[in-house]
PDB file of C-alpha atoms in Angstrom:
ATOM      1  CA  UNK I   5     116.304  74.823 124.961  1.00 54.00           C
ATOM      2  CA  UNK I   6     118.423  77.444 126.431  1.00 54.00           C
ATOM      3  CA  UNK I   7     121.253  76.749 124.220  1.00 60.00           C
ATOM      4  CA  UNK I   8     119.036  76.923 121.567  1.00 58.00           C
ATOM      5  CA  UNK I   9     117.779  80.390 122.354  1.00 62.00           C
ATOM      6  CA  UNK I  10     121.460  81.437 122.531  1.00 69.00           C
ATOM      7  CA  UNK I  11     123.651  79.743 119.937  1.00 81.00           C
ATOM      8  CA  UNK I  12     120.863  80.185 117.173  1.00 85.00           C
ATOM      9  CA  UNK I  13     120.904  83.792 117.118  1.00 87.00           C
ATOM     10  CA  UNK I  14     124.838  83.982 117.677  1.00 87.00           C
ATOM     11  CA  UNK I  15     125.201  81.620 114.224  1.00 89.00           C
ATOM     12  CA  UNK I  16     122.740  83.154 112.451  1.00 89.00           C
ATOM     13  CA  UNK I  17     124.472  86.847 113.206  1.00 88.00           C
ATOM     14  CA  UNK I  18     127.716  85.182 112.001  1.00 89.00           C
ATOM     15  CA  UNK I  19     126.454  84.189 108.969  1.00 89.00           C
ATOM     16  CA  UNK I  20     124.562  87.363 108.053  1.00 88.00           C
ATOM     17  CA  UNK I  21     127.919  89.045 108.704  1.00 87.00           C
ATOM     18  CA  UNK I  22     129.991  86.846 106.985  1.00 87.00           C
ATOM     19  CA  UNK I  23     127.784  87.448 103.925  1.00 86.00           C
ATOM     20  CA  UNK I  24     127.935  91.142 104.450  1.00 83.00           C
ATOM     21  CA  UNK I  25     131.602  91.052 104.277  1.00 81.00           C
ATOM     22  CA  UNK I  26     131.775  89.238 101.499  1.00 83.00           C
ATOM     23  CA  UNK I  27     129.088  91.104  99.567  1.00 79.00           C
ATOM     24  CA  UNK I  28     131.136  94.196 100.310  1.00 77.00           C
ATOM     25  CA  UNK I  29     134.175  92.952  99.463  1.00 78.00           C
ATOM     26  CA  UNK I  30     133.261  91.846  95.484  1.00 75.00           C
ATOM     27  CA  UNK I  31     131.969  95.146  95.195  1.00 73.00           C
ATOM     28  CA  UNK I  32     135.655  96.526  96.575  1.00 70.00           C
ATOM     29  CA  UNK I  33     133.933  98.522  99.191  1.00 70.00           C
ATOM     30  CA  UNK I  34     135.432  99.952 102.648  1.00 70.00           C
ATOM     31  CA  UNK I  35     135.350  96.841 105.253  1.00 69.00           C
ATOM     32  CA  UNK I  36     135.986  98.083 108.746  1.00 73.00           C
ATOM     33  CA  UNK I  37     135.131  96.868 112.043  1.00 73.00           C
ATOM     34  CA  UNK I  38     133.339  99.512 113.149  1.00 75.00           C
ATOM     35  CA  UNK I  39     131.197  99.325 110.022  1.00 73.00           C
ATOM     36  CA  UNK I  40     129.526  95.480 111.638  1.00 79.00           C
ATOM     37  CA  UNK I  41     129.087  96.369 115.467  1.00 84.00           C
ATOM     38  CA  UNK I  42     125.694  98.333 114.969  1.00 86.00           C
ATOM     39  CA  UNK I  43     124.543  95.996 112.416  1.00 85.00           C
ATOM     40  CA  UNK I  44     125.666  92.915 114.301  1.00 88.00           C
ATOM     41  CA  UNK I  45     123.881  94.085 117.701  1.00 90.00           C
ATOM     42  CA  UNK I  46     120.647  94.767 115.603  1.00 90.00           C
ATOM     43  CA  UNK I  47     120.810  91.399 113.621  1.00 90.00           C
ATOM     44  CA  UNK I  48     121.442  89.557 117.124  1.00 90.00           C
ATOM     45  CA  UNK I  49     118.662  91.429 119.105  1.00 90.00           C
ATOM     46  CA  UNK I  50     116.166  90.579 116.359  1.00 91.00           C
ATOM     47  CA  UNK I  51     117.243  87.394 115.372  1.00 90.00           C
ATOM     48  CA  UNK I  52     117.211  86.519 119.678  1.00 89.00           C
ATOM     49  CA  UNK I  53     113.636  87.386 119.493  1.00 89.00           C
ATOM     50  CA  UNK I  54     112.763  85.371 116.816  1.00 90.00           C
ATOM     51  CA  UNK I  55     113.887  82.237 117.777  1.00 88.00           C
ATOM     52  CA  UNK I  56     113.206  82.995 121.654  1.00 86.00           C
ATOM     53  CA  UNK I  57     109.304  82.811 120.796  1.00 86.00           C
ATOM     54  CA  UNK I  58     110.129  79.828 118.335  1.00 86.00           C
ATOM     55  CA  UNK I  59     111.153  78.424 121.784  1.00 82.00           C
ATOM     56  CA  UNK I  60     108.108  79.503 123.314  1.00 79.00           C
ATOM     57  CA  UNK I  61     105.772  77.953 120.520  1.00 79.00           C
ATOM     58  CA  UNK I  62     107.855  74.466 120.368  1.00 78.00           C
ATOM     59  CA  UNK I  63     106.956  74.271 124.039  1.00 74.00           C
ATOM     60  CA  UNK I  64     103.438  73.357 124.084  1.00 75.00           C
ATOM     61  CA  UNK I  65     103.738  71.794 120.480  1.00 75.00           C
ATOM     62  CA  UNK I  66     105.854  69.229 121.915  1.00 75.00           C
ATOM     63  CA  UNK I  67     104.153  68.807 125.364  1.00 73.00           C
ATOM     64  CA  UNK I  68     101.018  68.422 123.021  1.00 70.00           C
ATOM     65  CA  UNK I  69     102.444  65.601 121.015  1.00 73.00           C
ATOM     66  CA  UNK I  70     104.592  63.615 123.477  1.00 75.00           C
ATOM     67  CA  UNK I  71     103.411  64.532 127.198  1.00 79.00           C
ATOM     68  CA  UNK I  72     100.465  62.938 128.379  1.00 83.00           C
ATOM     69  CA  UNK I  73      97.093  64.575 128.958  1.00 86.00           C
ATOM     70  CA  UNK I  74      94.713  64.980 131.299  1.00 87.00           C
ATOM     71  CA  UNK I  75      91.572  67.056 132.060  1.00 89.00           C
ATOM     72  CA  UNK I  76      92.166  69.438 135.266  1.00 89.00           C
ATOM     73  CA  UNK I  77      90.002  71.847 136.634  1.00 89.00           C
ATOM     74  CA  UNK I  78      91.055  75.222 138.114  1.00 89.00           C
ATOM     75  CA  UNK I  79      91.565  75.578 141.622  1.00 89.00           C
ATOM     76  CA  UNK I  80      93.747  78.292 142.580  1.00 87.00           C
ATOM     77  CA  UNK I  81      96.170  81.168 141.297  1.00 85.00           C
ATOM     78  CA  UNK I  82      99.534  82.218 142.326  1.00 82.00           C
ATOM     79  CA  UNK I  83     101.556  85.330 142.692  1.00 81.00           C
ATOM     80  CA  UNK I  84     104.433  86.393 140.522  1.00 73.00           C
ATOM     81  CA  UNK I  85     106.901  88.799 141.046  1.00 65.00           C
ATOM     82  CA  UNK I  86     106.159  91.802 138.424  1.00 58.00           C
ATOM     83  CA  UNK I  87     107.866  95.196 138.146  1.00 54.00           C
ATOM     84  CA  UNK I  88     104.227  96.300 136.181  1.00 54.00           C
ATOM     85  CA  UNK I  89     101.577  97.735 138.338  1.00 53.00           C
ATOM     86  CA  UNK I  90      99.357  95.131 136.955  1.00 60.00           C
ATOM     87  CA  UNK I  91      99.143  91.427 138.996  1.00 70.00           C
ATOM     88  CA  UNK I  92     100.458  88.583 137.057  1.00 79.00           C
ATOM     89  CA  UNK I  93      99.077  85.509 138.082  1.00 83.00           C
ATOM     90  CA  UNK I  94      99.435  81.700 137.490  1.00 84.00           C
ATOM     91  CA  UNK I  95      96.430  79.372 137.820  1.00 86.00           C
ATOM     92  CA  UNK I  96      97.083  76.654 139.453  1.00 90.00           C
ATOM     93  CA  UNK I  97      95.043  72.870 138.908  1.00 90.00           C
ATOM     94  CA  UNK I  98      93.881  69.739 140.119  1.00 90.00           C
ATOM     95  CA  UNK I  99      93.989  66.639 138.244  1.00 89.00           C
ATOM     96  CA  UNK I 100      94.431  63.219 138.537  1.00 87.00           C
ATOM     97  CA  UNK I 101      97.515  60.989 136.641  1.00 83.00           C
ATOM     98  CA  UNK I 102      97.340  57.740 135.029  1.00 82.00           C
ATOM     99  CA  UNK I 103      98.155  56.190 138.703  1.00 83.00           C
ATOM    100  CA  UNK I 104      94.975  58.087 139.989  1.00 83.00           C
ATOM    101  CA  UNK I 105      97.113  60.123 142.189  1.00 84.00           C
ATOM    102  CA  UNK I 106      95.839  63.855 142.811  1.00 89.00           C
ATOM    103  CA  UNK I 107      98.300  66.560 141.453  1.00 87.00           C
ATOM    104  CA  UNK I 108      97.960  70.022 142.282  1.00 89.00           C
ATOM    105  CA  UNK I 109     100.647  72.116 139.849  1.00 88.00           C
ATOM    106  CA  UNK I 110     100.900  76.082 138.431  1.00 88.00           C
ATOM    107  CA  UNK I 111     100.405  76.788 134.652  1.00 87.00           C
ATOM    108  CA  UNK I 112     103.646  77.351 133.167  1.00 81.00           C
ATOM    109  CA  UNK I 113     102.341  81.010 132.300  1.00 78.00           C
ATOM    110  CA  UNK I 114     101.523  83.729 134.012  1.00 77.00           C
ATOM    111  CA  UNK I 115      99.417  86.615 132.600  1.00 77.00           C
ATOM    112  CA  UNK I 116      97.144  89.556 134.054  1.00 74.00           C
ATOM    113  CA  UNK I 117      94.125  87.725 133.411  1.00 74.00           C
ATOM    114  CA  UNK I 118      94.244  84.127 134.114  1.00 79.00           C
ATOM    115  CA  UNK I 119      92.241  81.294 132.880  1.00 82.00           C
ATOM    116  CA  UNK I 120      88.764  81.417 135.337  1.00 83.00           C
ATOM    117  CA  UNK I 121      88.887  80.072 138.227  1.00 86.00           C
ATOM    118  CA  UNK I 122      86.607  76.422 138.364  1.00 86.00           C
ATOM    119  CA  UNK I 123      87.270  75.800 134.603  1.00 87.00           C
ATOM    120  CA  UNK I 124      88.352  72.287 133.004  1.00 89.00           C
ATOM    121  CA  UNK I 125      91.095  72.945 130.963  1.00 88.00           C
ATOM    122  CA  UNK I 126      92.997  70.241 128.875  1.00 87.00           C
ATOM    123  CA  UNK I 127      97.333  70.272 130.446  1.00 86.00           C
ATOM    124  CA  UNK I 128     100.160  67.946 129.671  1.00 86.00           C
ATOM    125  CA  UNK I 129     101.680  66.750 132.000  1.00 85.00           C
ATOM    126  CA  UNK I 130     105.000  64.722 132.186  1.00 83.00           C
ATOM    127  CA  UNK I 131     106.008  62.673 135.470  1.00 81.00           C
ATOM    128  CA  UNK I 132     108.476  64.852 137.877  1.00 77.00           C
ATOM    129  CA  UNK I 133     107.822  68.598 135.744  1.00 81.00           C
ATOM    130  CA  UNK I 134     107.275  71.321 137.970  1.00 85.00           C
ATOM    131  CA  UNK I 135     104.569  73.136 136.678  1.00 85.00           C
ATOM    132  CA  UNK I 136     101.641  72.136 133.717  1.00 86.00           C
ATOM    133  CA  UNK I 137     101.161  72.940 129.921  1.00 85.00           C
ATOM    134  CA  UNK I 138      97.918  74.251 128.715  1.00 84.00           C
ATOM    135  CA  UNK I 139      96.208  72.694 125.387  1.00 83.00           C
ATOM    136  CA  UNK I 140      93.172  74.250 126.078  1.00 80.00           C
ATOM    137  CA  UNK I 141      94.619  76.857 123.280  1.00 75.00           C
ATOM    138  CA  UNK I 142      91.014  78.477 123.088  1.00 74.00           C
ATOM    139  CA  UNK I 143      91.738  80.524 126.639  1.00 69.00           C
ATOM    140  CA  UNK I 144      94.701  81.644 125.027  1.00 70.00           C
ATOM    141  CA  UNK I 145      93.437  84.244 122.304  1.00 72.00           C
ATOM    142  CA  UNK I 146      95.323  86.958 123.796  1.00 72.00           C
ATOM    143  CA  UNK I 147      98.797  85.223 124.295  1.00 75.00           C
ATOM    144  CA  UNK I 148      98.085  83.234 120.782  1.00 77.00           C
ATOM    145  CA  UNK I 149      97.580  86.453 118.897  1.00 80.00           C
ATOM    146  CA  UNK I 150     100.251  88.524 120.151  1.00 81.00           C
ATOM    147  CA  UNK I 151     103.095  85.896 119.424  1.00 83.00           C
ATOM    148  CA  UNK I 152     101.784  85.257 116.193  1.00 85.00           C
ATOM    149  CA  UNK I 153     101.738  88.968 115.411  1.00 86.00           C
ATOM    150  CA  UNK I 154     105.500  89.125 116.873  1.00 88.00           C
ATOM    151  CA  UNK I 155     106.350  86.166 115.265  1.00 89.00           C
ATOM    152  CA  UNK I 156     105.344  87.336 111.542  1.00 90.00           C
ATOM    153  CA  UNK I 157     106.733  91.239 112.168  1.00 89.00           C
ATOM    154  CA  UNK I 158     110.222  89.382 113.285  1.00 90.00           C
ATOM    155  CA  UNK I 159     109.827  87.148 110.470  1.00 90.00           C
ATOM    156  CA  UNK I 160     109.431  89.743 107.879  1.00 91.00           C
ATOM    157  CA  UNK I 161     112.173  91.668 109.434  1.00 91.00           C
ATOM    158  CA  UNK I 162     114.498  88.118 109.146  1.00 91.00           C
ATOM    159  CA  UNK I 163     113.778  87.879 105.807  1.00 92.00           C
ATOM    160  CA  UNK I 164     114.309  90.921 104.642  1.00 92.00           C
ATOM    161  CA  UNK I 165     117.976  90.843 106.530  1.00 90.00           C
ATOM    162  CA  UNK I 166     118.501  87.395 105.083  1.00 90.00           C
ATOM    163  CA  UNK I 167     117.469  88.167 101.538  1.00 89.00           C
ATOM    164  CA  UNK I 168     119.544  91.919 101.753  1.00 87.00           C
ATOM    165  CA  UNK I 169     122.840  89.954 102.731  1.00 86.00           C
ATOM    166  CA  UNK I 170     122.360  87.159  99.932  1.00 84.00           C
ATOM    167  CA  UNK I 171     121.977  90.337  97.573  1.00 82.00           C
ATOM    168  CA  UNK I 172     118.665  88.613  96.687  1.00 85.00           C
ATOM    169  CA  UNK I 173     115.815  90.900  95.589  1.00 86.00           C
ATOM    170  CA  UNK I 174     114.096  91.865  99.178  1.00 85.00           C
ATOM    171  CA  UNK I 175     110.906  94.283  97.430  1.00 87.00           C
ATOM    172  CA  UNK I 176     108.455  91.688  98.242  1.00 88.00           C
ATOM    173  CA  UNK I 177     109.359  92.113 101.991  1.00 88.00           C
ATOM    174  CA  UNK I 178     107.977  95.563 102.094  1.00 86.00           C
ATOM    175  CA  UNK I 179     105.012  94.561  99.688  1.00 88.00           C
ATOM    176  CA  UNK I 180     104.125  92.304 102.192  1.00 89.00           C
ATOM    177  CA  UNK I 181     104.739  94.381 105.244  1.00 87.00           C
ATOM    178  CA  UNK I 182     102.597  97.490 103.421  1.00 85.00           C
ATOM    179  CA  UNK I 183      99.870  95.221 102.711  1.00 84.00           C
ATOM    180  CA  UNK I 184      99.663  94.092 106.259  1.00 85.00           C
ATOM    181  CA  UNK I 185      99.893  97.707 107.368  1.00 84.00           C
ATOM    182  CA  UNK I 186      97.259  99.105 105.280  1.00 83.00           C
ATOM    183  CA  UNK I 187      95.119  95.678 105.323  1.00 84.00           C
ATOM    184  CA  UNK I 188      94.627  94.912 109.156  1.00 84.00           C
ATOM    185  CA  UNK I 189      96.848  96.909 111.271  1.00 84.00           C
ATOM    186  CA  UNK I 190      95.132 100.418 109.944  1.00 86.00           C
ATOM    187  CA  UNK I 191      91.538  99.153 110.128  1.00 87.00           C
ATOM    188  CA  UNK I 192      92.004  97.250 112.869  1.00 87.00           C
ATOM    189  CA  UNK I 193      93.028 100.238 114.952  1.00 87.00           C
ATOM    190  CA  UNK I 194      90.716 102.351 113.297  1.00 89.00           C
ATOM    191  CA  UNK I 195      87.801  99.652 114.757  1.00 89.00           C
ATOM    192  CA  UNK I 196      89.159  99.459 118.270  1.00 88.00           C
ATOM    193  CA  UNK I 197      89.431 103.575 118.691  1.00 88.00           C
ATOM    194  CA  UNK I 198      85.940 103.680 117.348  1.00 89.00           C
ATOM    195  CA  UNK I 199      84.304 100.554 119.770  1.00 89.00           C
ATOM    196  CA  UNK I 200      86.587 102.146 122.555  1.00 87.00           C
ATOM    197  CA  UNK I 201      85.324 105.707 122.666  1.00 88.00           C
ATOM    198  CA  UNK I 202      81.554 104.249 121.716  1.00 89.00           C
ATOM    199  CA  UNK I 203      81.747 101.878 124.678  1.00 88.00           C
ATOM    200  CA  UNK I 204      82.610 104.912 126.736  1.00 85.00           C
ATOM    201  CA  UNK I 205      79.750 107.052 125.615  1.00 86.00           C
ATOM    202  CA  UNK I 206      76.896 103.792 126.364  1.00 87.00           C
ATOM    203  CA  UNK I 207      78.495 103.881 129.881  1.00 83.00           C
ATOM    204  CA  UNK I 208      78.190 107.261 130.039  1.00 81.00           C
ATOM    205  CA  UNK I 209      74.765 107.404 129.337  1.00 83.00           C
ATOM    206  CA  UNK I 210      73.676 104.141 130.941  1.00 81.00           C
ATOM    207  CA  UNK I 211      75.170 106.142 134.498  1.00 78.00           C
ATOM    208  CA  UNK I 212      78.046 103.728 134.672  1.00 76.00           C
ATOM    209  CA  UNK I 213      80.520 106.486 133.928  1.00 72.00           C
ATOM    210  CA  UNK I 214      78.877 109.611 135.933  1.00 73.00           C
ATOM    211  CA  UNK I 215      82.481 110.781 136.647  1.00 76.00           C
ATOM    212  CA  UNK I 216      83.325 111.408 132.779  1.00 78.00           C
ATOM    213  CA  UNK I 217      83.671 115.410 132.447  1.00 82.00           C
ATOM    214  CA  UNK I 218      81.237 116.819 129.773  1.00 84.00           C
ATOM    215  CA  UNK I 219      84.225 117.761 127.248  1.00 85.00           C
ATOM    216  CA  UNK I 220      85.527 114.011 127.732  1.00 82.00           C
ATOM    217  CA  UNK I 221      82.046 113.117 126.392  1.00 82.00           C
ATOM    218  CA  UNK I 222      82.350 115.520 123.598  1.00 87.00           C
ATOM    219  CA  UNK I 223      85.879 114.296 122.627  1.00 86.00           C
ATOM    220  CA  UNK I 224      84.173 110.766 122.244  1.00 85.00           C
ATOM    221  CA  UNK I 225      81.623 111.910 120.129  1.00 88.00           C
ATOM    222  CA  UNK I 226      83.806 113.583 118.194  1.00 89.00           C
ATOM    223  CA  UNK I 227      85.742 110.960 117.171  1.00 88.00           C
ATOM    224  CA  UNK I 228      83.300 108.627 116.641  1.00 88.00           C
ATOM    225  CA  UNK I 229      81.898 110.732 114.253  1.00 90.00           C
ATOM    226  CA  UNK I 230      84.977 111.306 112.143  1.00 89.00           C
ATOM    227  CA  UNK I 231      85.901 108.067 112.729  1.00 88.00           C
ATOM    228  CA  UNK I 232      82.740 106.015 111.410  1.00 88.00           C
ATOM    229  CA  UNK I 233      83.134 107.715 107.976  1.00 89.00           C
ATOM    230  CA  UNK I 234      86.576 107.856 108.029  1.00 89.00           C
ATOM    231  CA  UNK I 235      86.930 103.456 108.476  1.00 86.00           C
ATOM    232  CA  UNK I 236      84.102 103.352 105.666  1.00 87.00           C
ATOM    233  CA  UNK I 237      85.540 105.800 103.199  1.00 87.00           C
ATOM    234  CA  UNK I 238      88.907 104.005 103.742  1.00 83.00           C
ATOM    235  CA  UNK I 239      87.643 100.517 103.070  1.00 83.00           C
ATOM    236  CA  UNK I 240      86.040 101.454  99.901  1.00 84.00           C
ATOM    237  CA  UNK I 241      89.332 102.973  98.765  1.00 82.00           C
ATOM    238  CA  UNK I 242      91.127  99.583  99.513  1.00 77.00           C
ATOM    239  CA  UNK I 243      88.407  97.594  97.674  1.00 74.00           C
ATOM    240  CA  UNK I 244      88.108 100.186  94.779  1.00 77.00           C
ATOM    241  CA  UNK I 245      91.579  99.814  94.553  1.00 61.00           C
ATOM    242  CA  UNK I 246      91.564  95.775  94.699  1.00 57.00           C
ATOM    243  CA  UNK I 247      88.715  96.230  91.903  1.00 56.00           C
ATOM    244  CA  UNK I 248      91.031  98.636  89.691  1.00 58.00           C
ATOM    245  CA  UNK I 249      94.185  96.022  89.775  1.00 54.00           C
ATOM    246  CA  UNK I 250      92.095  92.904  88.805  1.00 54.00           C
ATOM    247  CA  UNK I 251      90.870  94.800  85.972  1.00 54.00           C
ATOM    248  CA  UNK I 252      94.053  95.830  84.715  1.00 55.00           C
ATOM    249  CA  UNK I 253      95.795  92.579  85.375  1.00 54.00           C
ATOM    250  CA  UNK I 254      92.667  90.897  83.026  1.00 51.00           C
ATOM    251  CA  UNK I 255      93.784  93.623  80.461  1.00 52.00           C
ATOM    252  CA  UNK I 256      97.052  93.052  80.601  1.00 50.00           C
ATOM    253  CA  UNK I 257      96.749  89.305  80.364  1.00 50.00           C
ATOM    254  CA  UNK I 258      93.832  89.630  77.489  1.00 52.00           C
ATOM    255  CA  UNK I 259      96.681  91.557  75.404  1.00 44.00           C
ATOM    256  CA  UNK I 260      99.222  89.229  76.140  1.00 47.00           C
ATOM    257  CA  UNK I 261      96.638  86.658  74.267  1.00 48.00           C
ATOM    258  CA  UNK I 262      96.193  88.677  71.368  1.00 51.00           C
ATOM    259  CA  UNK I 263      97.724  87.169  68.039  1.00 47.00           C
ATOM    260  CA  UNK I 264      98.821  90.273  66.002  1.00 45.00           C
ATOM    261  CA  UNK I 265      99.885  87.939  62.953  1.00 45.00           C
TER     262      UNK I 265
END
């Protein structure tokens, strides 16, 4: 796996610069080798990335499908070494093997909030490994969700390097990157600034936050006021808009029909 993580990247930088060069040179512009450093270091970094959490993903796909499984319940956590101010921890289990015999091993994870402490989880588990995979996937929303949002930023950002080096049309990389922008990314932050500061202003008012200063509270309210409108107002423009292309597109399509003979 390790080679994997570094030769991939490496090749697929080659390649992308190979097809730059080339590219450049039918169109009998300046080749230097100055001119492929910068693009070669960003093409590697990105590309590293990619297939790093590739890595990560095959992981537990192939622990799912060739390791064996048991239930385990949680018994414990461990300590890792973190240069954050926030504690990462492993949970550590207790299960039994095939042979009956009782296994205590770490999670091969660590994060800031570990699975709960007493829960059965579902782990595969191979003979001699040091620590345990989960496959209880549910107590991984967090993890799940932000390398699948990596995963399809990188992935846009691979294609659109791929497709600009092939001299390929690359517009629907940016189609789909603006969509996703202006789809989920906008509302969604526009939802968690509005539950954020609201949550705030119930504690405040249920006593929980006495220590809030009054213009703190104000701030909130504030925002939650423009905010509330603001996420409404926006979502009608998207689905306005939606309404105003399907119409066209029927128009369009209803003239292409049309038999002028």
């Amino acid at each position: 796996m390790g080679k994997f993580i570094l030769l991939t990247p490496l090749i697929f930088t080659l390649f992308i610069l190979f097809m730059n060069y080339r590219r450049k040179s039918q169109h009998d512009e300046t080749v230097s080798l100055t001119s492929f450093i910068f693009p070669g270091i960003v093409v590697y970094a990105i590309s590293s990335l990619f297939f790093g959490l590739i890595a990560m993903i095959s992981s537990p796909v192939i622990s799912l499908l060739s390791e064996p499984k048991y239930e385990a319940k949680v018994v414990g956590y461990e300590t890792m070494e973190s240069s954050d101010s926030d504690e990462t921890r492993m949970a550590v289990v207790e299960f039994k093997n095939d042979k009956n015999q009782l296994i205590k091993k770490p999670l091969n994870y660590g994060s800031s909030d570990p699975v709960d402490m007493g829960k059965i989880i579902t782990i595969g588990y191979k003979d001699g490994n040091q620590s345990v995979t989960n496959l209880s996937f549910g107590t991984q929303k967090l993890i799940i969700f932000m390398v699948a949002l990596f995963l399809f930023v990188l992935g846009l950002a691979m294609t659109w390097i791929l497709l600009y080096s092939l001299g390929k049309d690359y517009s629907i990389v940016f189609r789909i990157g603006m969509g996703f922008v202006g789809y989920l990314v906008f509302p969604a932050a526009m939802l968690f600034f509005i539950g954020a500061m609201s949550w705030a202003i119930w504690e405040y008012f249920q006593g929980k936050r006495n220590d809030m200063p009054i213009w703190a509270l104000g701030v909130c309210s504030l925002f939650v006021t423009l905010l509330i409108p603001a996420f409404l107002g926006y979502m009608k423009l998207l689905f306005s808009k939606e309404k105003r292309i399907i119409k066209s597109s029927k128009k369009i399509s209803k003239f292409k029909k049309t038999d002028f003979r």
